[in-house]
Coordinates of C-alpha atoms in Angstrom, one line a residue:
Chain S
X283 CA -63.1 84.9 -11.6
X284 CA -66.5 83.7 -12.7
X285 CA -66.4 80.5 -14.5
X286 CA -68.7 79.9 -17.5
X287 CA -70.3 76.7 -18.8
X288 CA -71.5 76.3 -22.3
X289 CA -72.7 73.3 -24.3
X290 CA -69.9 72.0 -26.6
X291 CA -71.9 72.1 -29.8
X292 CA -75.2 73.2 -31.3
X293 CA -76.8 73.0 -34.7
X294 CA -79.2 75.6 -36.2
X295 CA -81.0 75.7 -39.5
X296 CA -80.2 78.6 -41.8
X297 CA -82.6 81.5 -41.3
X298 CA -83.7 80.4 -37.9
X299 CA -82.8 81.9 -34.6
X300 CA -79.8 80.5 -32.9
X301 CA -80.0 80.6 -29.1
X302 CA -76.7 79.9 -27.3
X303 CA -76.9 79.4 -23.5
X304 CA -74.2 80.2 -20.9
X305 CA -74.2 79.5 -17.2
X306 CA -72.1 81.9 -15.0
X307 CA -73.5 81.1 -11.6
X308 CA -70.6 82.6 -9.6
X309 CA -70.7 85.9 -11.3
X310 CA -70.4 88.9 -9.0
X311 CA -72.5 92.0 -9.0
X312 CA -70.3 94.3 -11.1
X313 CA -69.0 91.7 -13.6
X314 CA -70.1 91.9 -17.2
X315 CA -70.7 89.0 -19.5
X316 CA -69.0 89.2 -22.9
X317 CA -69.6 87.2 -26.0
X318 CA -67.1 86.5 -28.7
X319 CA -67.0 84.2 -31.7
X320 CA -64.1 82.7 -33.6
X321 CA -64.4 81.6 -37.2
X322 CA -61.9 79.1 -38.2
X323 CA -58.3 80.4 -38.5
X324 CA -59.3 84.0 -37.6
X325 CA -59.0 86.0 -34.4
X326 CA -62.0 86.2 -32.1
X327 CA -64.7 88.7 -33.0
X328 CA -66.5 90.8 -30.3
X329 CA -70.2 90.3 -30.5
X330 CA -71.9 91.9 -27.5
X331 CA -71.7 92.4 -23.7
X332 CA -74.0 93.2 -20.8
X333 CA -74.3 93.6 -17.1
X334 CA -77.9 93.0 -16.1
X335 CA -80.2 94.5 -18.8
X336 CA -80.9 92.8 -22.1
X337 CA -78.8 94.2 -24.9
X338 CA -79.2 94.3 -28.6
X339 CA -76.9 95.4 -31.4
X340 CA -76.7 94.8 -35.1
X341 CA -75.2 91.3 -34.6
X342 CA -77.1 89.8 -31.8
X343 CA -79.2 90.1 -28.7
X344 CA -78.1 89.2 -25.2
X345 CA -80.6 88.1 -22.6
X346 CA -79.4 88.0 -19.0
X347 CA -81.5 86.3 -16.3
X348 CA -82.7 88.4 -13.4
X349 CA -80.4 86.6 -11.0
X350 CA -77.5 87.0 -13.6
X351 CA -76.5 83.4 -13.2
X352 CA -77.1 82.7 -16.9
X353 CA -77.4 84.3 -20.2
X354 CA -78.4 83.5 -23.8
X355 CA -77.0 84.9 -27.0
X356 CA -79.5 85.1 -29.8
X357 CA -78.6 85.3 -33.4
X358 CA -82.0 86.2 -34.8
X359 CA -81.6 84.9 -38.4
X360 CA -78.6 82.6 -38.5
X361 CA -76.6 82.4 -41.8
X362 CA -74.0 79.9 -42.9
X363 CA -71.3 82.6 -42.1
X364 CA -72.4 82.4 -38.5
X365 CA -70.8 79.0 -38.2
X366 CA -68.1 79.5 -35.5
X367 CA -67.1 78.8 -32.0
X368 CA -68.9 81.1 -29.6
X369 CA -67.4 82.1 -26.3
X370 CA -69.2 83.4 -23.2
X371 CA -66.6 85.1 -21.0
X372 CA -66.6 87.0 -17.7
X373 CA -63.3 88.9 -17.6
X374 CA -60.8 88.9 -14.7
X375 CA -59.7 92.3 -13.6
X376 CA -55.9 92.7 -13.7
X377 CA -54.6 96.1 -12.8
X378 CA -56.0 98.6 -15.2
X379 CA -57.1 96.1 -17.7
X380 CA -59.3 93.0 -18.0
X381 CA -58.1 89.6 -19.0
X382 CA -60.2 87.3 -21.0
X383 CA -60.0 83.6 -20.2
X384 CA -61.4 81.5 -23.0
X385 CA -63.1 78.2 -22.2
X386 CA -64.0 75.6 -24.8
X387 CA -67.0 77.6 -26.1
X388 CA -69.9 76.3 -28.2
X389 CA -69.3 75.2 -31.8
X390 CA -72.4 76.5 -33.6
X391 CA -73.0 74.9 -37.0
X392 CA -75.6 76.6 -39.2
X393 CA -77.0 74.0 -41.6
X394 CA -78.4 74.8 -45.0
Chain U
X1261 CA -65.1 100.3 -34.4
X1262 CA -61.8 99.6 -32.8
X1263 CA -59.3 97.8 -35.1
X1264 CA -56.4 95.7 -34.1
X1265 CA -54.0 94.7 -36.9
X1266 CA -51.4 91.9 -36.8
X1267 CA -48.5 91.3 -39.1
X1268 CA -47.5 89.0 -40.6
X1269 CA -50.6 86.8 -41.0
X1270 CA -48.4 83.8 -41.8
X1271 CA -44.8 83.1 -41.3
X1272 CA -42.6 80.0 -41.8
X1273 CA -39.2 80.0 -40.3
X1274 CA -36.4 77.5 -39.7
X1275 CA -35.7 76.0 -36.3
X1276 CA -33.3 78.1 -34.3
X1277 CA -34.3 81.4 -35.9
X1278 CA -36.3 84.2 -34.3
X1279 CA -39.6 85.6 -35.5
X1280 CA -41.2 89.0 -34.7
X1281 CA -44.9 89.5 -34.7
X1282 CA -46.4 93.0 -34.6
X1283 CA -49.7 94.0 -33.1
X1284 CA -51.0 97.5 -33.8
X1285 CA -54.1 99.4 -32.6
X1286 CA -55.1 101.3 -35.6
X1287 CA -57.6 103.8 -34.4
X1288 CA -57.0 104.0 -30.6
X1289 CA -54.3 104.0 -28.1
X1290 CA -53.7 100.9 -25.9
X1291 CA -51.7 101.0 -22.7
X1292 CA -52.2 97.3 -22.4
X1293 CA -52.3 94.5 -25.0
X1294 CA -52.6 90.8 -24.5
X1295 CA -50.9 88.0 -26.4
X1296 CA -52.6 84.6 -26.8
X1297 CA -51.6 81.3 -28.3
X1298 CA -53.8 78.7 -29.8
X1299 CA -52.9 75.2 -30.8
X1300 CA -55.1 73.2 -33.2
X1301 CA -58.5 72.2 -31.9
X1302 CA -57.8 74.0 -28.6
X1303 CA -59.0 77.2 -27.1
X1304 CA -57.0 80.4 -26.8
X1305 CA -54.5 80.5 -24.0
X1306 CA -53.3 83.8 -22.5
X1307 CA -49.5 84.0 -22.7
X1308 CA -48.7 87.5 -21.5
X1309 CA -49.9 91.0 -20.8
X1310 CA -48.0 93.7 -22.6
X1311 CA -47.8 97.0 -20.8
X1312 CA -46.7 100.2 -22.5
X1313 CA -43.5 101.6 -21.0
X1314 CA -43.0 98.7 -18.6
X1315 CA -42.2 95.0 -18.5
X1316 CA -44.7 92.5 -19.7
X1317 CA -46.4 90.1 -17.3
X1318 CA -46.2 86.5 -18.3
X1319 CA -48.6 83.7 -17.4
X1320 CA -47.3 80.7 -15.5
X1321 CA -45.4 78.3 -17.7
X1322 CA -44.6 80.9 -20.4
X1323 CA -40.9 81.6 -20.8
X1324 CA -40.2 85.3 -20.8
X1325 CA -36.8 84.8 -22.4
X1326 CA -38.2 82.9 -25.2
X1327 CA -41.2 85.1 -25.9
X1328 CA -39.9 88.6 -25.8
X1329 CA -42.5 91.3 -25.6
X1330 CA -41.9 95.0 -26.4
X1331 CA -44.6 97.6 -26.0
X1332 CA -42.7 100.8 -26.9
X1333 CA -45.6 102.9 -28.0
X1334 CA -49.4 103.2 -27.3
X1335 CA -50.2 101.7 -30.6
X1336 CA -47.6 98.9 -31.0
X1337 CA -46.7 95.7 -29.2
X1338 CA -44.3 93.1 -30.6
X1339 CA -43.9 89.5 -29.7
X1340 CA -40.6 87.9 -30.7
X1341 CA -40.3 84.1 -30.6
X1342 CA -36.6 83.5 -30.0
X1343 CA -34.8 80.4 -31.1
X1344 CA -38.0 78.9 -32.5
X1345 CA -38.6 75.2 -32.4
X1346 CA -41.2 73.1 -34.1
X1347 CA -43.2 72.9 -30.9
X1348 CA -43.6 76.7 -31.1
X1349 CA -45.7 76.3 -34.2
X1350 CA -49.0 77.8 -33.3
X1351 CA -51.6 80.5 -33.9
X1352 CA -50.6 83.7 -32.1
X1353 CA -53.2 86.4 -31.5
X1354 CA -53.1 89.8 -29.8
X1355 CA -55.8 91.9 -28.4
X1356 CA -56.3 95.4 -27.0
X1357 CA -59.0 97.6 -25.7
X1358 CA -59.7 101.3 -26.3
X1359 CA -60.8 101.6 -22.7
X1360 CA -58.8 101.6 -19.6
X1361 CA -60.3 99.9 -16.6
X1362 CA -63.8 100.4 -18.0
X1363 CA -65.9 97.8 -19.7
X1364 CA -64.9 98.5 -23.3
X1365 CA -64.6 95.2 -25.1
X1366 CA -61.3 93.8 -26.1
X1367 CA -60.7 93.6 -29.8
X1368 CA -58.5 91.0 -31.5
X1369 CA -56.1 90.9 -34.3
X1370 CA -56.6 88.3 -37.0
X1371 CA -53.7 86.2 -35.7
X1372 CA -50.4 85.0 -37.0
X1373 CA -49.9 81.5 -38.1
X1374 CA -46.3 80.5 -37.2
X1375 CA -44.8 77.3 -38.7
X1376 CA -41.3 76.3 -37.6
X1377 CA -39.6 73.8 -39.8

């Protein structure tokens, strides 16, 4: 499975864009990159996923480099409620389903 | 969007008793659900994969006789912590996906905080 590397923590000012990087240099051609976040004492929340094209939804944008070895999650206007641990994951296929292996993630703190 | 519901959200039990945690997919069917455990200040660790109509697959180091998983329908998986001990106190989270072998994202329940006294 493709291992991901993320910085352990980041700060961001409220209202500014939060750019969270992730390295996945061993990703293979058909593996997607998924982003989740976990707010304290809650289950992880799905944010976005992509293969090779940039993706955008109501929560965030995902920028994937052309060589697919890294990606950046962008929260365009961070709010205090975006403070959470953000996980970048490349799932492992297991039979008919995919397993998510959680690393340490990035603790994003949005500052007032 | 896909919703996964867990019940109860919190449970306190005495050492030696058993506790059952339910995981339901509310608006989709899930042939596979996953159970995770999370200790304080640590990341989620996959415990087992729950398969509808067949035996669960457990990760290395997870005792199948202690953590009983039943996935009797396409919308319900249960995790029973048998003969609970204080070291089983943890945050238990389930997940499921509407897709099957495609790239549909997994969705998570809000977790169950188990405290064994």
